[in-house]
PDB file of C-alpha atoms in Angstrom:
ATOM      1  CA  UNK A 664       8.012  15.919 -11.034  1.00 55.00           C
ATOM      2  CA  UNK A 665       4.493  14.360 -11.270  1.00 63.00           C
ATOM      3  CA  UNK A 666       1.950  16.952 -11.088  1.00 91.00           C
ATOM      4  CA  UNK A 667      -0.972  14.732 -10.420  1.00 96.00           C
ATOM      5  CA  UNK A 668      -0.429  11.562  -8.287  1.00 96.00           C
ATOM      6  CA  UNK A 669      -2.959   8.654  -7.896  1.00 97.00           C
ATOM      7  CA  UNK A 670      -1.472   6.021  -5.511  1.00 95.00           C
ATOM      8  CA  UNK A 671      -4.025   3.291  -5.969  1.00 96.00           C
ATOM      9  CA  UNK A 672      -3.417   1.254  -9.100  1.00 94.00           C
ATOM     10  CA  UNK A 673      -6.629  -0.829  -8.524  1.00 95.00           C
ATOM     11  CA  UNK A 674      -9.481  -0.988  -6.091  1.00 95.00           C
ATOM     12  CA  UNK A 675     -11.922  -3.543  -5.077  1.00 96.00           C
ATOM     13  CA  UNK A 676     -14.989  -2.660  -3.202  1.00 96.00           C
ATOM     14  CA  UNK A 677     -18.484  -4.305  -2.408  1.00 96.00           C
ATOM     15  CA  UNK A 678     -21.462  -2.908  -3.963  1.00 96.00           C
ATOM     16  CA  UNK A 679     -23.113  -0.396  -1.894  1.00 96.00           C
ATOM     17  CA  UNK A 680     -20.146   0.566  -0.053  1.00 96.00           C
ATOM     18  CA  UNK A 681     -18.628   4.100  -0.243  1.00 97.00           C
ATOM     19  CA  UNK A 682     -15.292   4.293  -1.868  1.00 97.00           C
ATOM     20  CA  UNK A 683     -12.445   6.905  -1.560  1.00 97.00           C
ATOM     21  CA  UNK A 684     -10.176   7.457  -4.570  1.00 98.00           C
ATOM     22  CA  UNK A 685      -6.765   9.342  -3.563  1.00 98.00           C
ATOM     23  CA  UNK A 686      -5.291  12.012  -5.696  1.00 98.00           C
ATOM     24  CA  UNK A 687      -2.530  14.371  -4.691  1.00 97.00           C
ATOM     25  CA  UNK A 688      -1.266  17.181  -6.920  1.00 96.00           C
ATOM     26  CA  UNK A 689       1.583  19.598  -7.329  1.00 94.00           C
ATOM     27  CA  UNK A 690       1.598  23.081  -8.561  1.00 90.00           C
ATOM     28  CA  UNK A 691       2.654  26.368  -7.569  1.00 88.00           C
ATOM     29  CA  UNK A 692       0.141  28.452  -9.606  1.00 85.00           C
ATOM     30  CA  UNK A 693      -2.408  30.034  -7.151  1.00 85.00           C
ATOM     31  CA  UNK A 694      -5.118  29.530  -9.796  1.00 84.00           C
ATOM     32  CA  UNK A 695      -6.007  26.244 -10.763  1.00 87.00           C
ATOM     33  CA  UNK A 696      -8.999  23.512 -11.393  1.00 89.00           C
ATOM     34  CA  UNK A 697      -9.210  19.953 -10.104  1.00 93.00           C
ATOM     35  CA  UNK A 698     -11.252  17.555 -12.297  1.00 94.00           C
ATOM     36  CA  UNK A 699     -12.365  13.525 -11.728  1.00 97.00           C
ATOM     37  CA  UNK A 700     -13.150  11.840 -14.909  1.00 96.00           C
ATOM     38  CA  UNK A 701     -14.569   8.397 -15.339  1.00 97.00           C
ATOM     39  CA  UNK A 702     -13.522   6.239 -18.201  1.00 96.00           C
ATOM     40  CA  UNK A 703     -15.584   2.747 -18.835  1.00 94.00           C
ATOM     41  CA  UNK A 704     -14.227   0.139 -21.188  1.00 91.00           C
ATOM     42  CA  UNK A 705     -15.858   2.000 -24.101  1.00 87.00           C
ATOM     43  CA  UNK A 706     -13.288   4.483 -23.930  1.00 88.00           C
ATOM     44  CA  UNK A 707     -14.958   7.905 -23.536  1.00 88.00           C
ATOM     45  CA  UNK A 708     -13.852   9.990 -20.803  1.00 92.00           C
ATOM     46  CA  UNK A 709     -17.012  10.976 -18.543  1.00 93.00           C
ATOM     47  CA  UNK A 710     -16.814  14.214 -16.517  1.00 92.00           C
ATOM     48  CA  UNK A 711     -17.703  13.628 -12.709  1.00 96.00           C
ATOM     49  CA  UNK A 712     -17.129  16.692 -10.469  1.00 95.00           C
ATOM     50  CA  UNK A 713     -15.136  19.739 -10.409  1.00 93.00           C
ATOM     51  CA  UNK A 714     -13.352  21.997  -7.758  1.00 93.00           C
ATOM     52  CA  UNK A 715     -11.405  24.997  -8.074  1.00 90.00           C
ATOM     53  CA  UNK A 716      -8.741  26.383  -5.994  1.00 90.00           C
ATOM     54  CA  UNK A 717     -10.448  29.254  -4.583  1.00 89.00           C
ATOM     55  CA  UNK A 718     -13.873  27.434  -3.915  1.00 90.00           C
ATOM     56  CA  UNK A 719     -14.421  27.459  -0.100  1.00 89.00           C
ATOM     57  CA  UNK A 720     -16.901  24.304  -0.120  1.00 93.00           C
ATOM     58  CA  UNK A 721     -15.803  20.810  -1.261  1.00 95.00           C
ATOM     59  CA  UNK A 722     -17.680  20.120  -4.550  1.00 94.00           C
ATOM     60  CA  UNK A 723     -20.524  17.447  -4.614  1.00 95.00           C
ATOM     61  CA  UNK A 724     -22.394  16.225  -7.595  1.00 93.00           C
ATOM     62  CA  UNK A 725     -25.058  13.433  -6.665  1.00 96.00           C
ATOM     63  CA  UNK A 726     -23.194  10.345  -5.294  1.00 96.00           C
ATOM     64  CA  UNK A 727     -19.819  12.061  -6.042  1.00 97.00           C
ATOM     65  CA  UNK A 728     -18.061  14.512  -3.813  1.00 97.00           C
ATOM     66  CA  UNK A 729     -14.609  15.750  -3.565  1.00 97.00           C
ATOM     67  CA  UNK A 730     -12.644  15.890  -0.146  1.00 96.00           C
ATOM     68  CA  UNK A 731     -10.684  19.087  -1.144  1.00 96.00           C
ATOM     69  CA  UNK A 732      -7.607  19.776   1.471  1.00 96.00           C
ATOM     70  CA  UNK A 733      -5.803  22.807  -0.245  1.00 94.00           C
ATOM     71  CA  UNK A 734      -2.825  22.609   2.319  1.00 94.00           C
ATOM     72  CA  UNK A 735      -2.330  19.215   1.755  1.00 96.00           C
ATOM     73  CA  UNK A 736      -2.696  19.519  -1.896  1.00 96.00           C
ATOM     74  CA  UNK A 737      -5.113  16.674  -2.004  1.00 97.00           C
ATOM     75  CA  UNK A 738      -8.474  16.316  -3.973  1.00 97.00           C
ATOM     76  CA  UNK A 739      -9.933  12.893  -3.014  1.00 98.00           C
ATOM     77  CA  UNK A 740     -13.085  11.553  -4.853  1.00 98.00           C
ATOM     78  CA  UNK A 741     -15.865  10.041  -2.690  1.00 98.00           C
ATOM     79  CA  UNK A 742     -18.245   7.744  -4.050  1.00 97.00           C
ATOM     80  CA  UNK A 743     -21.255   6.891  -1.808  1.00 95.00           C
ATOM     81  CA  UNK A 744     -23.312   3.661  -2.261  1.00 94.00           C
ATOM     82  CA  UNK A 745     -21.329   2.278  -4.898  1.00 96.00           C
ATOM     83  CA  UNK A 746     -22.950   0.626  -8.068  1.00 96.00           C
ATOM     84  CA  UNK A 747     -21.940  -2.218 -10.131  1.00 96.00           C
ATOM     85  CA  UNK A 748     -21.898   0.605 -12.771  1.00 95.00           C
ATOM     86  CA  UNK A 749     -19.080   2.493 -11.206  1.00 97.00           C
ATOM     87  CA  UNK A 750     -16.677  -0.220 -12.451  1.00 97.00           C
ATOM     88  CA  UNK A 751     -14.098   1.861 -14.629  1.00 97.00           C
ATOM     89  CA  UNK A 752     -10.943   3.588 -14.589  1.00 97.00           C
ATOM     90  CA  UNK A 753     -11.161   6.831 -12.847  1.00 98.00           C
ATOM     91  CA  UNK A 754      -8.388   9.795 -13.513  1.00 97.00           C
ATOM     92  CA  UNK A 755      -7.917  12.904 -11.473  1.00 97.00           C
ATOM     93  CA  UNK A 756      -6.677  15.746 -13.627  1.00 95.00           C
ATOM     94  CA  UNK A 757      -5.489  19.424 -13.057  1.00 93.00           C
ATOM     95  CA  UNK A 758      -5.905  22.560 -15.277  1.00 88.00           C
ATOM     96  CA  UNK A 759      -3.443  25.101 -14.513  1.00 75.00           C
ATOM     97  CA  UNK A 760      -2.651  28.611 -15.804  1.00 68.00           C
ATOM     98  CA  UNK A 761      -6.257  29.560 -15.511  1.00 63.00           C
ATOM     99  CA  UNK A 762      -5.475  33.554 -15.751  1.00 62.00           C
ATOM    100  CA  UNK A 763      -4.127  32.548 -19.255  1.00 63.00           C
ATOM    101  CA  UNK A 764      -7.081  30.785 -20.199  1.00 62.00           C
ATOM    102  CA  UNK A 765      -5.119  27.382 -20.763  1.00 63.00           C
ATOM    103  CA  UNK A 766      -7.187  24.589 -21.593  1.00 68.00           C
ATOM    104  CA  UNK A 767      -4.645  21.879 -21.053  1.00 83.00           C
ATOM    105  CA  UNK A 768      -5.519  19.096 -18.349  1.00 89.00           C
ATOM    106  CA  UNK A 769      -2.635  17.342 -16.599  1.00 92.00           C
ATOM    107  CA  UNK A 770      -4.063  13.569 -15.745  1.00 95.00           C
ATOM    108  CA  UNK A 771      -2.676  11.209 -13.174  1.00 96.00           C
ATOM    109  CA  UNK A 772      -2.416   7.541 -14.149  1.00 96.00           C
ATOM    110  CA  UNK A 773      -5.838   6.562 -12.875  1.00 96.00           C
ATOM    111  CA  UNK A 774      -7.311   4.127 -10.558  1.00 97.00           C
ATOM    112  CA  UNK A 775      -8.886   1.150 -11.861  1.00 97.00           C
ATOM    113  CA  UNK A 776     -12.141   0.494  -9.586  1.00 98.00           C
ATOM    114  CA  UNK A 777     -13.922  -3.018  -9.423  1.00 97.00           C
ATOM    115  CA  UNK A 778     -17.350  -3.103  -7.729  1.00 97.00           C
ATOM    116  CA  UNK A 779     -18.157  -6.608  -6.483  1.00 95.00           C
ATOM    117  CA  UNK A 780     -21.904  -7.747  -6.148  1.00 94.00           C
TER     118      UNK A 780
ATOM    119  CA  UNK B1042     -27.588  17.120 -28.355  1.00 65.00           C
ATOM    120  CA  UNK B1043     -24.997  14.964 -30.208  1.00 77.00           C
ATOM    121  CA  UNK B1044     -21.908  14.371 -28.178  1.00 91.00           C
ATOM    122  CA  UNK B1045     -18.340  14.639 -29.641  1.00 95.00           C
ATOM    123  CA  UNK B1046     -17.900  12.447 -32.405  1.00 96.00           C
ATOM    124  CA  UNK B1047     -14.653  10.848 -33.583  1.00 96.00           C
ATOM    125  CA  UNK B1048     -13.850   8.936 -36.759  1.00 96.00           C
ATOM    126  CA  UNK B1049     -12.822   6.227 -37.586  1.00 96.00           C
ATOM    127  CA  UNK B1050     -13.043   4.239 -34.257  1.00 95.00           C
ATOM    128  CA  UNK B1051     -10.528   1.638 -35.126  1.00 96.00           C
ATOM    129  CA  UNK B1052      -7.594   2.191 -37.284  1.00 96.00           C
ATOM    130  CA  UNK B1053      -4.632  -0.066 -38.457  1.00 97.00           C
ATOM    131  CA  UNK B1054      -1.740   1.334 -40.064  1.00 97.00           C
ATOM    132  CA  UNK B1055       1.883   0.148 -40.802  1.00 97.00           C
ATOM    133  CA  UNK B1056       5.264   1.778 -39.807  1.00 97.00           C
ATOM    134  CA  UNK B1057       6.012   4.952 -42.151  1.00 97.00           C
ATOM    135  CA  UNK B1058       2.490   5.653 -43.176  1.00 97.00           C
ATOM    136  CA  UNK B1059       0.664   8.710 -42.219  1.00 97.00           C
ATOM    137  CA  UNK B1060      -2.655   8.865 -40.554  1.00 97.00           C
ATOM    138  CA  UNK B1061      -5.592  11.493 -40.395  1.00 98.00           C
ATOM    139  CA  UNK B1062      -8.047  11.396 -37.342  1.00 98.00           C
ATOM    140  CA  UNK B1063     -11.323  13.483 -37.392  1.00 98.00           C
ATOM    141  CA  UNK B1064     -13.232  15.009 -34.644  1.00 98.00           C
ATOM    142  CA  UNK B1065     -16.707  16.628 -34.419  1.00 97.00           C
ATOM    143  CA  UNK B1066     -17.307  18.664 -31.413  1.00 96.00           C
ATOM    144  CA  UNK B1067     -20.561  19.099 -29.566  1.00 95.00           C
ATOM    145  CA  UNK B1068     -22.659  21.792 -31.577  1.00 94.00           C
ATOM    146  CA  UNK B1069     -22.081  25.354 -30.540  1.00 92.00           C
ATOM    147  CA  UNK B1070     -18.617  24.459 -28.879  1.00 92.00           C
ATOM    148  CA  UNK B1071     -15.564  25.971 -30.397  1.00 92.00           C
ATOM    149  CA  UNK B1072     -12.649  24.780 -28.501  1.00 91.00           C
ATOM    150  CA  UNK B1073     -11.029  21.196 -29.460  1.00 94.00           C
ATOM    151  CA  UNK B1074      -8.158  19.521 -27.701  1.00 94.00           C
ATOM    152  CA  UNK B1075      -6.489  16.292 -28.521  1.00 96.00           C
ATOM    153  CA  UNK B1076      -5.152  13.725 -26.092  1.00 96.00           C
ATOM    154  CA  UNK B1077      -2.884  10.656 -26.632  1.00 97.00           C
ATOM    155  CA  UNK B1078      -3.636   7.782 -24.032  1.00 97.00           C
ATOM    156  CA  UNK B1079      -1.179   4.682 -23.809  1.00 96.00           C
ATOM    157  CA  UNK B1080      -0.771   2.109 -21.179  1.00 91.00           C
ATOM    158  CA  UNK B1081       2.692   3.369 -20.418  1.00 89.00           C
ATOM    159  CA  UNK B1082       2.649   7.162 -20.571  1.00 91.00           C
ATOM    160  CA  UNK B1083      -1.209   7.452 -19.700  1.00 93.00           C
ATOM    161  CA  UNK B1084      -3.044  10.583 -21.085  1.00 95.00           C
ATOM    162  CA  UNK B1085      -0.790  13.510 -22.459  1.00 95.00           C
ATOM    163  CA  UNK B1086      -1.919  16.621 -23.949  1.00 93.00           C
ATOM    164  CA  UNK B1087      -1.190  17.179 -27.670  1.00 96.00           C
ATOM    165  CA  UNK B1088      -2.835  20.649 -28.790  1.00 91.00           C
ATOM    166  CA  UNK B1089      -5.612  22.742 -28.529  1.00 91.00           C
ATOM    167  CA  UNK B1090      -7.550  24.776 -31.211  1.00 93.00           C
ATOM    168  CA  UNK B1091      -9.910  27.583 -30.900  1.00 91.00           C
ATOM    169  CA  UNK B1092     -11.353  29.725 -33.604  1.00 90.00           C
ATOM    170  CA  UNK B1093      -9.168  27.833 -36.124  1.00 93.00           C
ATOM    171  CA  UNK B1094      -5.795  28.868 -34.080  1.00 92.00           C
ATOM    172  CA  UNK B1095      -3.485  26.298 -32.290  1.00 91.00           C
ATOM    173  CA  UNK B1096      -3.513  27.707 -28.705  1.00 87.00           C
ATOM    174  CA  UNK B1097      -1.396  25.463 -26.957  1.00 86.00           C
ATOM    175  CA  UNK B1098       0.790  22.473 -28.139  1.00 90.00           C
ATOM    176  CA  UNK B1099       1.870  19.491 -25.927  1.00 91.00           C
ATOM    177  CA  UNK B1100       5.627  18.077 -26.037  1.00 91.00           C
ATOM    178  CA  UNK B1101       5.139  15.814 -28.954  1.00 95.00           C
ATOM    179  CA  UNK B1102       7.490  15.843 -32.207  1.00 96.00           C
ATOM    180  CA  UNK B1103       6.287  17.612 -35.125  1.00 95.00           C
ATOM    181  CA  UNK B1104       5.114  14.753 -36.916  1.00 97.00           C
ATOM    182  CA  UNK B1105       2.053  15.416 -35.044  1.00 97.00           C
ATOM    183  CA  UNK B1106       0.067  18.058 -36.318  1.00 96.00           C
ATOM    184  CA  UNK B1107      -3.755  19.372 -36.380  1.00 96.00           C
ATOM    185  CA  UNK B1108      -6.027  21.905 -37.746  1.00 96.00           C
ATOM    186  CA  UNK B1109      -9.321  23.183 -37.002  1.00 97.00           C
ATOM    187  CA  UNK B1110     -11.813  24.400 -39.618  1.00 97.00           C
ATOM    188  CA  UNK B1111     -14.242  27.122 -39.551  1.00 95.00           C
ATOM    189  CA  UNK B1112     -17.022  24.927 -38.525  1.00 94.00           C
ATOM    190  CA  UNK B1113     -14.923  24.193 -35.424  1.00 95.00           C
ATOM    191  CA  UNK B1114     -14.250  20.449 -36.642  1.00 97.00           C
ATOM    192  CA  UNK B1115     -10.763  19.318 -35.964  1.00 98.00           C
ATOM    193  CA  UNK B1116      -8.390  16.967 -37.548  1.00 98.00           C
ATOM    194  CA  UNK B1117      -4.973  15.574 -36.329  1.00 97.00           C
ATOM    195  CA  UNK B1118      -2.325  14.059 -38.596  1.00 97.00           C
ATOM    196  CA  UNK B1119       0.335  11.776 -37.840  1.00 97.00           C
ATOM    197  CA  UNK B1120       3.067  11.247 -40.178  1.00 95.00           C
ATOM    198  CA  UNK B1121       5.770   8.582 -40.589  1.00 96.00           C
ATOM    199  CA  UNK B1122       3.973   6.382 -38.025  1.00 97.00           C
ATOM    200  CA  UNK B1123       6.208   4.445 -35.501  1.00 97.00           C
ATOM    201  CA  UNK B1124       5.147   1.706 -33.335  1.00 96.00           C
ATOM    202  CA  UNK B1125       4.817   3.908 -30.117  1.00 96.00           C
ATOM    203  CA  UNK B1126       2.237   5.899 -31.891  1.00 97.00           C
ATOM    204  CA  UNK B1127      -0.058   3.351 -31.003  1.00 97.00           C
ATOM    205  CA  UNK B1128      -2.652   4.491 -28.539  1.00 97.00           C
ATOM    206  CA  UNK B1129      -6.132   5.701 -28.223  1.00 97.00           C
ATOM    207  CA  UNK B1130      -6.352   9.190 -29.427  1.00 97.00           C
ATOM    208  CA  UNK B1131      -9.251  11.239 -27.371  1.00 96.00           C
ATOM    209  CA  UNK B1132     -10.804  14.553 -28.479  1.00 96.00           C
ATOM    210  CA  UNK B1133     -12.325  16.958 -26.435  1.00 94.00           C
ATOM    211  CA  UNK B1134     -14.592  19.848 -27.002  1.00 93.00           C
ATOM    212  CA  UNK B1135     -15.833  22.790 -24.758  1.00 88.00           C
ATOM    213  CA  UNK B1136     -17.432  25.909 -25.498  1.00 85.00           C
ATOM    214  CA  UNK B1137     -15.001  28.277 -25.192  1.00 76.00           C
ATOM    215  CA  UNK B1138     -11.388  27.960 -23.495  1.00 70.00           C
ATOM    216  CA  UNK B1139     -10.230  29.729 -20.304  1.00 63.00           C
ATOM    217  CA  UNK B1140     -13.455  29.298 -18.229  1.00 67.00           C
ATOM    218  CA  UNK B1141     -11.959  28.207 -14.833  1.00 63.00           C
ATOM    219  CA  UNK B1142     -14.831  25.098 -14.077  1.00 71.00           C
ATOM    220  CA  UNK B1143     -15.290  24.472 -17.810  1.00 76.00           C
ATOM    221  CA  UNK B1144     -15.459  20.855 -18.409  1.00 81.00           C
ATOM    222  CA  UNK B1145     -14.335  19.226 -21.293  1.00 85.00           C
ATOM    223  CA  UNK B1146     -16.601  16.758 -23.063  1.00 91.00           C
ATOM    224  CA  UNK B1147     -14.633  13.827 -24.729  1.00 93.00           C
ATOM    225  CA  UNK B1148     -15.491  11.483 -27.577  1.00 93.00           C
ATOM    226  CA  UNK B1149     -14.866   7.767 -27.447  1.00 92.00           C
ATOM    227  CA  UNK B1150     -11.627   7.985 -29.187  1.00 95.00           C
ATOM    228  CA  UNK B1151      -9.805   6.674 -32.023  1.00 97.00           C
ATOM    229  CA  UNK B1152      -7.854   3.371 -31.503  1.00 96.00           C
ATOM    230  CA  UNK B1153      -4.681   3.509 -33.590  1.00 98.00           C
ATOM    231  CA  UNK B1154      -2.625   0.360 -34.282  1.00 97.00           C
ATOM    232  CA  UNK B1155       0.844   0.612 -35.932  1.00 97.00           C
ATOM    233  CA  UNK B1156       2.197  -2.567 -37.189  1.00 96.00           C
TER     234      UNK B1156
END
């Protein structure tokens, strides 16, 4: 079964608009972490934001925020006031087994975001 | 502070050959993990090293191996290359493993093409 599902293969958004990238996850582990990474055409994966399973509040990092709905197993990324430089692939990822010190990330298939001027 | 450095950036090999990829983590980082990225399978975990010991291994055949040196630099090796091994290989480092919110810092990857 897919552990991380990103249902939007591609999205097109006008510059300065807000955009929401969807991510749902599947785990029975009570302790887990959720990440969003951005991958521009250069290939490097750039960390954007993190949400822990026990965090009470939604994470925010500048223009990025994470809409965490634990009961629905949803961790959507919201980018406010999009910019041309936001055009890239975006990956949702989950780390399980935190109690065991696991470092492995499981990634979704990604969403290609294109910002139009 | 320099980021994660992977060499070489591009590599072309033929079937049956072997290849070694190198990764230098951020200074002070002791945990290194490797991922394979392909259009069909996406990003898949290969293995993770900490203090020269492999802590976790993904579901890859024994042709894929790796090691970590005392300075935390890591190498991965693929023997008897197959066409399906063509991929972007990403290395990631972090200070220590196991912290819940510890983010992985990735390099730009090595693009391997097997002909």
